[in-house]
PDB file of C-alpha atoms in Angstrom:
ATOM      1  CA  MET K 117     -41.354   6.810  18.962  1.00 78.00           C
ATOM      2  CA  ASN K 118     -39.442   9.262  16.835  1.00 83.00           C
ATOM      3  CA  GLU K 119     -37.917  10.840  19.982  1.00 88.00           C
ATOM      4  CA  HIS K 120     -36.759   7.378  20.987  1.00 89.00           C
ATOM      5  CA  VAL K 121     -35.065   6.964  17.656  1.00 89.00           C
ATOM      6  CA  LYS K 122     -33.185  10.342  18.047  1.00 89.00           C
ATOM      7  CA  SER K 123     -32.110   9.358  21.571  1.00 89.00           C
ATOM      8  CA  PHE K 124     -30.948   5.814  20.295  1.00 89.00           C
ATOM      9  CA  ILE K 125     -28.899   7.389  17.425  1.00 88.00           C
ATOM     10  CA  GLY K 126     -27.372   9.901  19.758  1.00 87.00           C
ATOM     11  CA  SER K 127     -26.285   6.996  22.059  1.00 87.00           C
ATOM     12  CA  LEU K 128     -24.572   5.283  19.165  1.00 83.00           C
ATOM     13  CA  ARG K 129     -22.804   8.539  18.184  1.00 81.00           C
ATOM     14  CA  GLU K 130     -21.471   9.139  21.579  1.00 79.00           C
ATOM     15  CA  GLY K 131     -20.821   5.483  22.672  1.00 67.00           C
ATOM     16  CA  GLU K 132     -17.485   3.742  23.158  1.00 56.00           C
ATOM     17  CA  ARG K 133     -17.883   1.816  19.826  1.00 61.00           C
ATOM     18  CA  LYS K 134     -17.967   4.763  17.512  1.00 61.00           C
ATOM     19  CA  ARG K 135     -20.074   4.080  14.388  1.00 68.00           C
ATOM     20  CA  SER K 136     -19.369   5.808  11.140  1.00 68.00           C
ATOM     21  CA  PRO K 137     -21.804   8.515   9.913  1.00 74.00           C
ATOM     22  CA  TYR K 138     -23.001   6.117   7.256  1.00 71.00           C
ATOM     23  CA  THR K 139     -23.734   3.428   9.775  1.00 78.00           C
ATOM     24  CA  LEU K 140     -25.745   5.920  11.818  1.00 83.00           C
ATOM     25  CA  GLN K 141     -27.672   7.113   8.742  1.00 85.00           C
ATOM     26  CA  SER K 142     -28.526   3.446   7.910  1.00 85.00           C
ATOM     27  CA  TYR K 143     -29.827   2.769  11.457  1.00 87.00           C
ATOM     28  CA  GLU K 144     -31.969   5.909  11.395  1.00 90.00           C
ATOM     29  CA  ARG K 145     -33.384   5.193   7.913  1.00 90.00           C
ATOM     30  CA  ASP K 146     -34.212   1.652   8.739  1.00 90.00           C
ATOM     31  CA  LEU K 147     -35.974   2.528  12.000  1.00 92.00           C
ATOM     32  CA  LEU K 148     -37.955   5.382  10.474  1.00 92.00           C
ATOM     33  CA  GLN K 149     -39.232   3.031   7.770  1.00 91.00           C
ATOM     34  CA  VAL K 150     -40.343   0.495  10.492  1.00 91.00           C
ATOM     35  CA  LEU K 151     -41.987   3.256  12.531  1.00 91.00           C
ATOM     36  CA  GLY K 152     -43.770   4.474   9.480  1.00 92.00           C
ATOM     37  CA  TYR K 153     -45.245   1.011   8.947  1.00 91.00           C
ATOM     38  CA  LEU K 154     -46.252   0.775  12.617  1.00 91.00           C
ATOM     39  CA  ALA K 155     -47.908   4.153  12.577  1.00 91.00           C
ATOM     40  CA  GLY K 156     -50.000   3.046   9.568  1.00 92.00           C
ATOM     41  CA  GLU K 157     -51.092   0.099  11.628  1.00 90.00           C
ATOM     42  CA  GLY K 158     -52.243   2.353  14.420  1.00 92.00           C
ATOM     43  CA  ILE K 159     -49.199   1.572  16.725  1.00 91.00           C
ATOM     44  CA  GLY K 160     -47.604   4.768  18.001  1.00 88.00           C
ATOM     45  CA  ARG K 161     -46.108   3.682  21.322  1.00 90.00           C
ATOM     46  CA  ALA K 162     -42.939   1.517  21.742  1.00 89.00           C
ATOM     47  CA  GLU K 163     -44.479  -0.517  24.582  1.00 91.00           C
ATOM     48  CA  ASP K 164     -47.328  -1.539  22.243  1.00 91.00           C
ATOM     49  CA  VAL K 165     -45.095  -3.159  19.620  1.00 91.00           C
ATOM     50  CA  GLN K 166     -45.308  -6.963  19.603  1.00 92.00           C
ATOM     51  CA  LYS K 167     -43.299  -9.656  17.826  1.00 92.00           C
ATOM     52  CA  HIS K 168     -46.067 -10.453  15.330  1.00 91.00           C
ATOM     53  CA  HIS K 169     -46.302  -6.739  14.337  1.00 92.00           C
ATOM     54  CA  LEU K 170     -42.621  -6.840  13.306  1.00 92.00           C
ATOM     55  CA  SER K 171     -42.961 -10.236  11.726  1.00 92.00           C
ATOM     56  CA  LEU K 172     -45.760  -8.953   9.487  1.00 92.00           C
ATOM     57  CA  TYR K 173     -43.587  -6.023   8.429  1.00 91.00           C
ATOM     58  CA  PHE K 174     -40.602  -8.112   7.554  1.00 90.00           C
ATOM     59  CA  ARG K 175     -42.788 -10.584   5.687  1.00 91.00           C
ATOM     60  CA  GLN K 176     -44.159  -7.742   3.660  1.00 91.00           C
ATOM     61  CA  LEU K 177     -40.593  -6.660   2.783  1.00 89.00           C
ATOM     62  CA  LYS K 178     -39.903 -10.180   1.488  1.00 88.00           C
ATOM     63  CA  GLN K 179     -43.156 -10.241  -0.587  1.00 89.00           C
ATOM     64  CA  GLN K 180     -42.003  -6.934  -2.073  1.00 88.00           C
ATOM     65  CA  GLY K 181     -38.873  -8.642  -3.333  1.00 85.00           C
ATOM     66  CA  ARG K 182     -36.435  -6.874  -1.007  1.00 84.00           C
ATOM     67  CA  ALA K 183     -33.045  -8.406  -0.773  1.00 81.00           C
ATOM     68  CA  ALA K 184     -32.319 -10.770   2.156  1.00 82.00           C
ATOM     69  CA  ALA K 185     -29.355  -8.636   3.074  1.00 79.00           C
ATOM     70  CA  THR K 186     -31.594  -5.513   3.354  1.00 84.00           C
ATOM     71  CA  ILE K 187     -34.184  -7.341   5.511  1.00 88.00           C
ATOM     72  CA  SER K 188     -31.403  -8.789   7.698  1.00 87.00           C
ATOM     73  CA  ARG K 189     -29.861  -5.388   8.162  1.00 87.00           C
ATOM     74  CA  GLN K 190     -33.179  -3.835   9.212  1.00 89.00           C
ATOM     75  CA  MET K 191     -33.733  -6.661  11.720  1.00 89.00           C
ATOM     76  CA  VAL K 192     -30.385  -5.838  13.331  1.00 89.00           C
ATOM     77  CA  SER K 193     -31.349  -2.159  13.502  1.00 90.00           C
ATOM     78  CA  VAL K 194     -34.810  -2.920  15.063  1.00 91.00           C
ATOM     79  CA  ARG K 195     -33.303  -5.423  17.499  1.00 91.00           C
ATOM     80  CA  ALA K 196     -30.585  -2.995  18.647  1.00 90.00           C
ATOM     81  CA  PHE K 197     -33.254  -0.210  19.024  1.00 91.00           C
ATOM     82  CA  PHE K 198     -35.495  -2.223  21.354  1.00 91.00           C
ATOM     83  CA  HIS K 199     -32.495  -3.574  23.241  1.00 92.00           C
ATOM     84  CA  TYR K 200     -31.707   0.109  23.929  1.00 90.00           C
ATOM     85  CA  LEU K 201     -35.236   0.869  24.956  1.00 91.00           C
ATOM     86  CA  LEU K 202     -35.298  -2.258  27.229  1.00 91.00           C
ATOM     87  CA  ALA K 203     -32.077  -1.176  29.017  1.00 90.00           C
ATOM     88  CA  GLY K 204     -33.569   2.275  29.515  1.00 89.00           C
ATOM     89  CA  GLY K 205     -36.835   0.979  30.920  1.00 90.00           C
ATOM     90  CA  ALA K 206     -39.024   2.232  28.101  1.00 90.00           C
ATOM     91  CA  VAL K 207     -40.235  -1.308  27.231  1.00 89.00           C
ATOM     92  CA  SER K 208     -40.492  -4.448  29.286  1.00 91.00           C
ATOM     93  CA  SER K 209     -39.325  -6.898  26.588  1.00 90.00           C
ATOM     94  CA  ASN K 210     -37.554  -6.833  23.188  1.00 91.00           C
ATOM     95  CA  PRO K 211     -40.142  -7.840  20.512  1.00 90.00           C
ATOM     96  CA  ALA K 212     -37.481  -8.197  17.829  1.00 89.00           C
ATOM     97  CA  LEU K 213     -35.291 -10.526  19.882  1.00 85.00           C
ATOM     98  CA  HIS K 214     -36.374 -13.805  18.326  1.00 85.00           C
ATOM     99  CA  LEU K 215     -37.264 -12.713  14.799  1.00 84.00           C
ATOM    100  CA  GLU K 216     -35.996 -15.188  12.212  1.00 82.00           C
ATOM    101  CA  ALA K 217     -33.526 -13.545   9.915  1.00 77.00           C
ATOM    102  CA  PRO K 218     -33.536 -14.694   6.250  1.00 78.00           C
ATOM    103  CA  LYS K 219     -30.709 -16.835   5.094  1.00 72.00           C
ATOM    104  CA  LEU K 220     -28.110 -14.775   3.305  1.00 60.00           C
ATOM    105  CA  GLU K 221     -26.662 -16.376   0.078  1.00 57.00           C
ATOM    106  CA  LYS K 222     -22.940 -16.263  -0.096  1.00 53.00           C
ATOM    107  CA  ARG K 223     -22.323 -15.043  -3.554  1.00 53.00           C
ATOM    108  CA  GLN K 224     -18.815 -14.891  -5.121  1.00 50.00           C
ATOM    109  CA  PRO K 225     -17.963 -11.231  -5.673  1.00 48.00           C
ATOM    110  CA  GLN K 226     -17.909 -10.280  -9.367  1.00 57.00           C
ATOM    111  CA  ALA K 227     -14.626  -8.595 -10.294  1.00 66.00           C
ATOM    112  CA  LEU K 228     -13.810  -6.627 -13.420  1.00 77.00           C
ATOM    113  CA  ALA K 229     -11.459  -8.206 -15.905  1.00 80.00           C
ATOM    114  CA  THR K 230      -8.045  -6.657 -16.289  1.00 82.00           C
ATOM    115  CA  GLU K 231      -8.879  -5.024 -19.609  1.00 85.00           C
ATOM    116  CA  GLU K 232     -12.041  -3.512 -18.152  1.00 87.00           C
ATOM    117  CA  VAL K 233     -10.038  -1.975 -15.350  1.00 86.00           C
ATOM    118  CA  ASP K 234      -7.625  -0.537 -17.933  1.00 89.00           C
ATOM    119  CA  ARG K 235     -10.492   1.021 -19.823  1.00 90.00           C
ATOM    120  CA  LEU K 236     -12.018   2.460 -16.666  1.00 89.00           C
ATOM    121  CA  LEU K 237      -8.729   3.948 -15.351  1.00 90.00           C
ATOM    122  CA  THR K 238      -7.968   5.638 -18.725  1.00 92.00           C
ATOM    123  CA  ALA K 239     -11.511   6.915 -19.377  1.00 93.00           C
ATOM    124  CA  PRO K 240     -11.261  10.297 -17.445  1.00 93.00           C
ATOM    125  CA  ASP K 241     -10.069  13.260 -19.492  1.00 93.00           C
ATOM    126  CA  ARG K 242      -6.744  14.120 -17.914  1.00 91.00           C
ATOM    127  CA  ALA K 243      -6.644  17.476 -19.681  1.00 92.00           C
ATOM    128  CA  THR K 244      -9.254  18.644 -17.214  1.00 94.00           C
ATOM    129  CA  ASP K 245      -8.904  19.203 -13.395  1.00 94.00           C
ATOM    130  CA  ALA K 246     -11.807  16.864 -12.787  1.00 94.00           C
ATOM    131  CA  GLY K 247     -10.253  14.177 -14.937  1.00 95.00           C
ATOM    132  CA  VAL K 248      -6.966  14.330 -13.149  1.00 96.00           C
ATOM    133  CA  ARG K 249      -8.703  13.989  -9.768  1.00 96.00           C
ATOM    134  CA  ASP K 250     -11.045  11.227 -10.994  1.00 96.00           C
ATOM    135  CA  THR K 251      -8.061   9.274 -12.313  1.00 95.00           C
ATOM    136  CA  ALA K 252      -6.207   9.618  -8.931  1.00 95.00           C
ATOM    137  CA  MET K 253      -9.248   8.327  -7.013  1.00 94.00           C
ATOM    138  CA  LEU K 254      -9.803   5.368  -9.315  1.00 93.00           C
ATOM    139  CA  GLU K 255      -6.195   4.491  -9.365  1.00 92.00           C
ATOM    140  CA  VAL K 256      -5.920   4.566  -5.569  1.00 91.00           C
ATOM    141  CA  LEU K 257      -9.026   2.346  -5.227  1.00 88.00           C
ATOM    142  CA  TYR K 258      -7.597  -0.308  -7.509  1.00 87.00           C
ATOM    143  CA  ALA K 259      -4.002  -0.094  -6.188  1.00 84.00           C
ATOM    144  CA  THR K 260      -5.091  -0.477  -2.477  1.00 84.00           C
ATOM    145  CA  GLY K 261      -8.398  -2.307  -2.397  1.00 83.00           C
ATOM    146  CA  MET K 262      -9.776   0.127   0.144  1.00 85.00           C
ATOM    147  CA  ARG K 263     -13.477   0.891   0.604  1.00 84.00           C
ATOM    148  CA  VAL K 264     -14.917   4.052  -0.821  1.00 87.00           C
ATOM    149  CA  SER K 265     -15.707   5.315   2.635  1.00 87.00           C
ATOM    150  CA  GLU K 266     -12.006   4.869   3.437  1.00 88.00           C
ATOM    151  CA  LEU K 267     -10.998   6.590   0.200  1.00 91.00           C
ATOM    152  CA  ILE K 268     -13.050   9.756   0.856  1.00 91.00           C
ATOM    153  CA  SER K 269     -11.764   9.877   4.439  1.00 90.00           C
ATOM    154  CA  LEU K 270      -8.136  10.106   3.438  1.00 92.00           C
ATOM    155  CA  ASP K 271      -6.250  13.213   4.610  1.00 93.00           C
ATOM    156  CA  LEU K 272      -3.060  14.570   3.099  1.00 93.00           C
ATOM    157  CA  GLU K 273      -1.049  13.177   5.968  1.00 92.00           C
ATOM    158  CA  HIS K 274      -2.166   9.664   5.182  1.00 92.00           C
ATOM    159  CA  VAL K 275      -0.401   9.593   1.838  1.00 91.00           C
ATOM    160  CA  GLN K 276       3.371   8.878   1.697  1.00 89.00           C
ATOM    161  CA  LEU K 277       4.280   9.112  -1.965  1.00 89.00           C
ATOM    162  CA  THR K 278       8.012   8.980  -1.564  1.00 87.00           C
ATOM    163  CA  LEU K 279       7.812   5.869   0.675  1.00 86.00           C
ATOM    164  CA  GLY K 280       5.110   4.272  -1.508  1.00 86.00           C
ATOM    165  CA  PHE K 281       2.286   3.655   1.000  1.00 86.00           C
ATOM    166  CA  ILE K 282      -1.073   4.949   2.217  1.00 85.00           C
ATOM    167  CA  ARG K 283      -2.248   4.792   5.874  1.00 86.00           C
ATOM    168  CA  CYS K 284      -5.841   3.721   5.758  1.00 81.00           C
ATOM    169  CA  ILE K 285      -8.109   4.133   8.831  1.00 77.00           C
ATOM    170  CA  ASN K 286     -11.485   2.438   8.786  1.00 67.00           C
ATOM    171  CA  ALA K 287     -14.748   3.321  10.530  1.00 61.00           C
ATOM    172  CA  LYS K 288     -13.622   1.565  13.671  1.00 63.00           C
ATOM    173  CA  GLU K 289     -10.420   3.627  13.730  1.00 65.00           C
ATOM    174  CA  GLN K 290      -8.246   0.578  12.895  1.00 70.00           C
ATOM    175  CA  GLU K 291      -5.218   1.443  10.852  1.00 77.00           C
ATOM    176  CA  ARG K 292      -3.578  -0.551   8.149  1.00 80.00           C
ATOM    177  CA  ILE K 293      -0.615   0.307   5.884  1.00 83.00           C
ATOM    178  CA  ILE K 294      -1.155  -0.441   2.131  1.00 83.00           C
ATOM    179  CA  PRO K 295       1.481  -0.296  -0.546  1.00 81.00           C
ATOM    180  CA  LEU K 296       0.790   2.211  -3.321  1.00 85.00           C
ATOM    181  CA  GLY K 297       1.863   1.200  -6.786  1.00 80.00           C
ATOM    182  CA  GLY K 298       3.741   3.432  -9.377  1.00 85.00           C
ATOM    183  CA  ALA K 299       0.687   4.280 -11.475  1.00 88.00           C
ATOM    184  CA  ALA K 300      -1.436   5.294  -8.529  1.00 89.00           C
ATOM    185  CA  ALA K 301       1.438   7.223  -6.976  1.00 91.00           C
ATOM    186  CA  GLU K 302       1.914   9.208 -10.259  1.00 93.00           C
ATOM    187  CA  ALA K 303      -1.711   9.878 -10.528  1.00 94.00           C
ATOM    188  CA  VAL K 304      -1.925  11.226  -6.926  1.00 94.00           C
ATOM    189  CA  ALA K 305       1.265  13.313  -7.436  1.00 95.00           C
ATOM    190  CA  ALA K 306      -0.261  14.849 -10.544  1.00 95.00           C
ATOM    191  CA  TYR K 307      -3.490  15.663  -8.692  1.00 96.00           C
ATOM    192  CA  LEU K 308      -1.616  17.173  -5.717  1.00 95.00           C
ATOM    193  CA  GLU K 309       0.565  19.336  -7.906  1.00 95.00           C
ATOM    194  CA  ARG K 310      -1.892  20.479 -10.667  1.00 94.00           C
ATOM    195  CA  VAL K 311      -5.394  20.326  -9.217  1.00 94.00           C
ATOM    196  CA  ARG K 312      -5.818  20.162  -5.450  1.00 95.00           C
ATOM    197  CA  PRO K 313      -4.205  23.660  -4.786  1.00 93.00           C
ATOM    198  CA  LYS K 314      -6.881  25.159  -7.134  1.00 92.00           C
ATOM    199  CA  LEU K 315      -9.742  23.299  -5.445  1.00 92.00           C
ATOM    200  CA  ALA K 316      -8.709  23.855  -1.785  1.00 90.00           C
ATOM    201  CA  LYS K 317     -10.525  26.866  -0.383  1.00 79.00           C
ATOM    202  CA  ASP K 318     -10.772  26.382   3.399  1.00 72.00           C
ATOM    203  CA  GLY K 319      -7.361  24.929   4.168  1.00 60.00           C
ATOM    204  CA  GLY K 320      -8.882  21.567   5.123  1.00 83.00           C
ATOM    205  CA  GLN K 321      -6.773  18.417   5.161  1.00 90.00           C
ATOM    206  CA  ALA K 322      -9.071  16.191   3.032  1.00 93.00           C
ATOM    207  CA  LEU K 323      -7.090  14.563   0.126  1.00 94.00           C
ATOM    208  CA  PHE K 324      -9.791  14.328  -2.447  1.00 95.00           C
ATOM    209  CA  LEU K 325     -12.043  17.414  -2.929  1.00 95.00           C
ATOM    210  CA  ASN K 326     -15.079  18.118  -5.059  1.00 92.00           C
ATOM    211  CA  LEU K 327     -15.135  21.123  -7.422  1.00 89.00           C
ATOM    212  CA  GLN K 328     -16.571  23.258  -4.637  1.00 89.00           C
ATOM    213  CA  GLY K 329     -13.476  22.676  -2.523  1.00 91.00           C
ATOM    214  CA  SER K 330     -15.144  20.320   0.092  1.00 91.00           C
ATOM    215  CA  ARG K 331     -14.343  16.756   0.959  1.00 92.00           C
ATOM    216  CA  MET K 332     -15.473  14.274  -1.694  1.00 93.00           C
ATOM    217  CA  THR K 333     -18.673  12.408  -0.695  1.00 92.00           C
ATOM    218  CA  ARG K 334     -19.800   8.888  -1.358  1.00 88.00           C
ATOM    219  CA  GLN K 335     -22.642  10.178  -3.487  1.00 90.00           C
ATOM    220  CA  GLY K 336     -20.246  12.437  -5.419  1.00 93.00           C
ATOM    221  CA  PHE K 337     -17.893   9.524  -6.091  1.00 92.00           C
ATOM    222  CA  TRP K 338     -20.782   7.214  -7.083  1.00 90.00           C
ATOM    223  CA  LYS K 339     -21.792   9.783  -9.764  1.00 92.00           C
ATOM    224  CA  ILE K 340     -18.222   9.994 -11.080  1.00 93.00           C
ATOM    225  CA  LEU K 341     -17.924   6.257 -11.175  1.00 90.00           C
ATOM    226  CA  LYS K 342     -21.190   5.815 -13.139  1.00 90.00           C
ATOM    227  CA  ARG K 343     -20.181   8.541 -15.682  1.00 91.00           C
ATOM    228  CA  THR K 344     -16.723   7.051 -16.091  1.00 91.00           C
ATOM    229  CA  ALA K 345     -18.108   3.449 -16.496  1.00 89.00           C
ATOM    230  CA  ARG K 346     -20.363   4.774 -19.319  1.00 89.00           C
ATOM    231  CA  GLU K 347     -17.442   6.478 -20.945  1.00 90.00           C
ATOM    232  CA  ALA K 348     -15.374   3.319 -20.716  1.00 89.00           C
ATOM    233  CA  GLY K 349     -18.221   1.166 -22.176  1.00 87.00           C
ATOM    234  CA  ILE K 350     -18.636  -0.912 -19.026  1.00 84.00           C
ATOM    235  CA  GLY K 351     -22.087  -2.311 -18.137  1.00 71.00           C
ATOM    236  CA  SER K 352     -24.438  -1.084 -15.453  1.00 64.00           C
ATOM    237  CA  GLY K 353     -23.352  -3.717 -12.941  1.00 72.00           C
ATOM    238  CA  LEU K 354     -20.364  -1.696 -11.856  1.00 80.00           C
ATOM    239  CA  THR K 355     -20.538  -0.489  -8.189  1.00 78.00           C
ATOM    240  CA  PRO K 356     -18.102   1.486  -5.972  1.00 73.00           C
ATOM    241  CA  HIS K 357     -17.017  -1.960  -4.570  1.00 75.00           C
ATOM    242  CA  SER K 358     -16.034  -3.263  -8.057  1.00 79.00           C
ATOM    243  CA  LEU K 359     -12.394  -1.975  -7.887  1.00 78.00           C
ATOM    244  CA  ARG K 360     -11.988  -3.453  -4.379  1.00 79.00           C
ATOM    245  CA  HIS K 361     -13.119  -6.797  -5.805  1.00 78.00           C
ATOM    246  CA  ALA K 362     -10.859  -6.488  -8.757  1.00 79.00           C
ATOM    247  CA  PHE K 363      -7.888  -5.627  -6.518  1.00 78.00           C
ATOM    248  CA  ALA K 364      -8.294  -8.863  -4.505  1.00 75.00           C
ATOM    249  CA  SER K 365      -9.043 -11.111  -7.429  1.00 74.00           C
ATOM    250  CA  HIS K 366      -6.246  -9.861  -9.612  1.00 73.00           C
ATOM    251  CA  LEU K 367      -3.701 -10.176  -6.767  1.00 74.00           C
ATOM    252  CA  LEU K 368      -4.687 -13.776  -6.099  1.00 68.00           C
ATOM    253  CA  GLN K 369      -4.675 -14.627  -9.829  1.00 70.00           C
ATOM    254  CA  ASN K 370      -1.108 -13.442  -9.987  1.00 66.00           C
ATOM    255  CA  GLY K 371       0.096 -15.515  -7.028  1.00 67.00           C
ATOM    256  CA  ALA K 372      -0.318 -13.180  -4.007  1.00 66.00           C
ATOM    257  CA  ASP K 373      -0.758 -15.178  -0.719  1.00 59.00           C
ATOM    258  CA  LEU K 374      -4.161 -15.092   0.993  1.00 61.00           C
ATOM    259  CA  ARG K 375      -2.892 -13.619   4.308  1.00 65.00           C
ATOM    260  CA  SER K 376      -1.341 -10.553   2.606  1.00 63.00           C
ATOM    261  CA  VAL K 377      -4.531  -9.881   0.672  1.00 61.00           C
ATOM    262  CA  GLN K 378      -6.537 -10.226   3.843  1.00 62.00           C
ATOM    263  CA  GLU K 379      -4.332  -7.773   5.669  1.00 62.00           C
ATOM    264  CA  MET K 380      -4.411  -5.167   2.805  1.00 67.00           C
ATOM    265  CA  MET K 381      -8.209  -5.408   2.480  1.00 65.00           C
ATOM    266  CA  GLY K 382      -8.695  -5.215   6.234  1.00 58.00           C
ATOM    267  CA  HIS K 383     -10.806  -8.349   6.500  1.00 51.00           C
ATOM    268  CA  ALA K 384     -11.215  -9.434  10.097  1.00 47.00           C
ATOM    269  CA  ASP K 385     -12.077 -13.056   8.929  1.00 48.00           C
ATOM    270  CA  LEU K 386      -9.889 -14.983   6.449  1.00 45.00           C
ATOM    271  CA  GLN K 387     -13.072 -16.674   5.200  1.00 51.00           C
ATOM    272  CA  THR K 388     -14.192 -13.324   3.734  1.00 49.00           C
ATOM    273  CA  THR K 389     -10.952 -13.100   1.694  1.00 47.00           C
ATOM    274  CA  GLN K 390     -11.328 -16.812   0.600  1.00 50.00           C
ATOM    275  CA  LEU K 391     -14.446 -15.860  -1.345  1.00 54.00           C
ATOM    276  CA  TYR K 392     -12.106 -14.458  -3.938  1.00 51.00           C
ATOM    277  CA  VAL K 393      -9.958 -17.569  -4.207  1.00 51.00           C
ATOM    278  CA  GLN K 394     -12.505 -19.651  -6.187  1.00 53.00           C
ATOM    279  CA  GLN K 395     -12.973 -16.773  -8.620  1.00 53.00           C
ATOM    280  CA  ALA K 396      -9.200 -16.630  -9.077  1.00 49.00           C
ATOM    281  CA  LYS K 397      -8.998 -20.435  -9.633  1.00 49.00           C
ATOM    282  CA  SER K 398     -11.867 -20.307 -12.134  1.00 52.00           C
ATOM    283  CA  ARG K 399     -10.036 -17.539 -14.075  1.00 50.00           C
ATOM    284  CA  ILE K 400      -6.798 -19.558 -14.150  1.00 47.00           C
ATOM    285  CA  LYS K 401      -8.697 -22.525 -15.467  1.00 49.00           C
ATOM    286  CA  ASP K 402     -10.376 -20.413 -18.231  1.00 52.00           C
ATOM    287  CA  VAL K 403      -7.048 -19.070 -19.263  1.00 47.00           C
ATOM    288  CA  TYR K 404      -5.478 -22.586 -19.271  1.00 43.00           C
ATOM    289  CA  HIS K 405      -8.233 -23.965 -21.552  1.00 48.00           C
ATOM    290  CA  GLN K 406      -8.013 -21.019 -23.935  1.00 54.00           C
ATOM    291  CA  ALA K 407      -4.235 -20.942 -24.183  1.00 48.00           C
ATOM    292  CA  HIS K 408      -2.906 -24.553 -23.920  1.00 43.00           C
ATOM    293  CA  PRO K 409      -2.670 -26.149 -27.359  1.00 50.00           C
ATOM    294  CA  ARG K 410      -3.750 -29.537 -25.967  1.00 45.00           C
ATOM    295  CA  ALA K 411      -6.154 -28.535 -23.330  1.00 48.00           C
ATOM    296  CA  LYS K 412      -9.324 -29.439 -25.301  1.00 54.00           C
ATOM    297  CA  ARG K 413      -8.263 -32.960 -26.066  1.00 49.00           C
ATOM    298  CA  ASN K 414     -10.182 -35.761 -24.368  1.00 46.00           C
ATOM    299  CA  PRO K 415      -8.016 -38.013 -22.214  1.00 42.00           C
TER     300      PRO K 415
END
């Protein structure tokens, strides 16, 4: 079935709905894990796979304590894979069609406090080339709320420092214009003037480069973020999405309207942005009870 997986991934890569390289890697990784399980059960042909085989596999994942989001994502991958095989005549039915996906818990995103963001953004050593670059990347993430995949996909032409905005293009090639605040613009300008010319070796257009002169990767940024978080004294719960969460929460706490935040974050559904509203309201309530001299009095 490995050949079927290669063919399936190739169809996604060349199809009208272009997937990002990270999405393709996720599909392939999920499918190879499932095929490995099936092979261990003595099932090597796609046409021999039955619904109960897949049900047992996903039940095993649940027993292992795998997250509901992980199990649900793998189900989507397997369902799409067998749909592709069915359309091509390789199987007569889709055994994953009626698998029951686990219920996903809608958790409020946890955002960094303002003082934590300040510590994180000032942690890199700006006397070094790497520190100047790292500061620029972190400042841009917090200033724009973009995803890490969008950050590392930025090219020089996407940044308009004099006009104060960034053109952000997501994996679906949808473009949005996001304002770039003064601190972020200054950090990017310092990086472009002092550091990038020394890193650039092949004349490429990538905005953020690693120390070898190639485009920054997700893995590379993740390592930078973990190191910077340690230096800033921030706990292990920090993820590459933390600054995106902080961007939305802090804007809403300070009076930004929901529609504007939705547009800047690139959310297709307003309900996704509304997850941040309750967090902002809770923060405002905490501030009120801490600061108002008569807030603790009983009525």
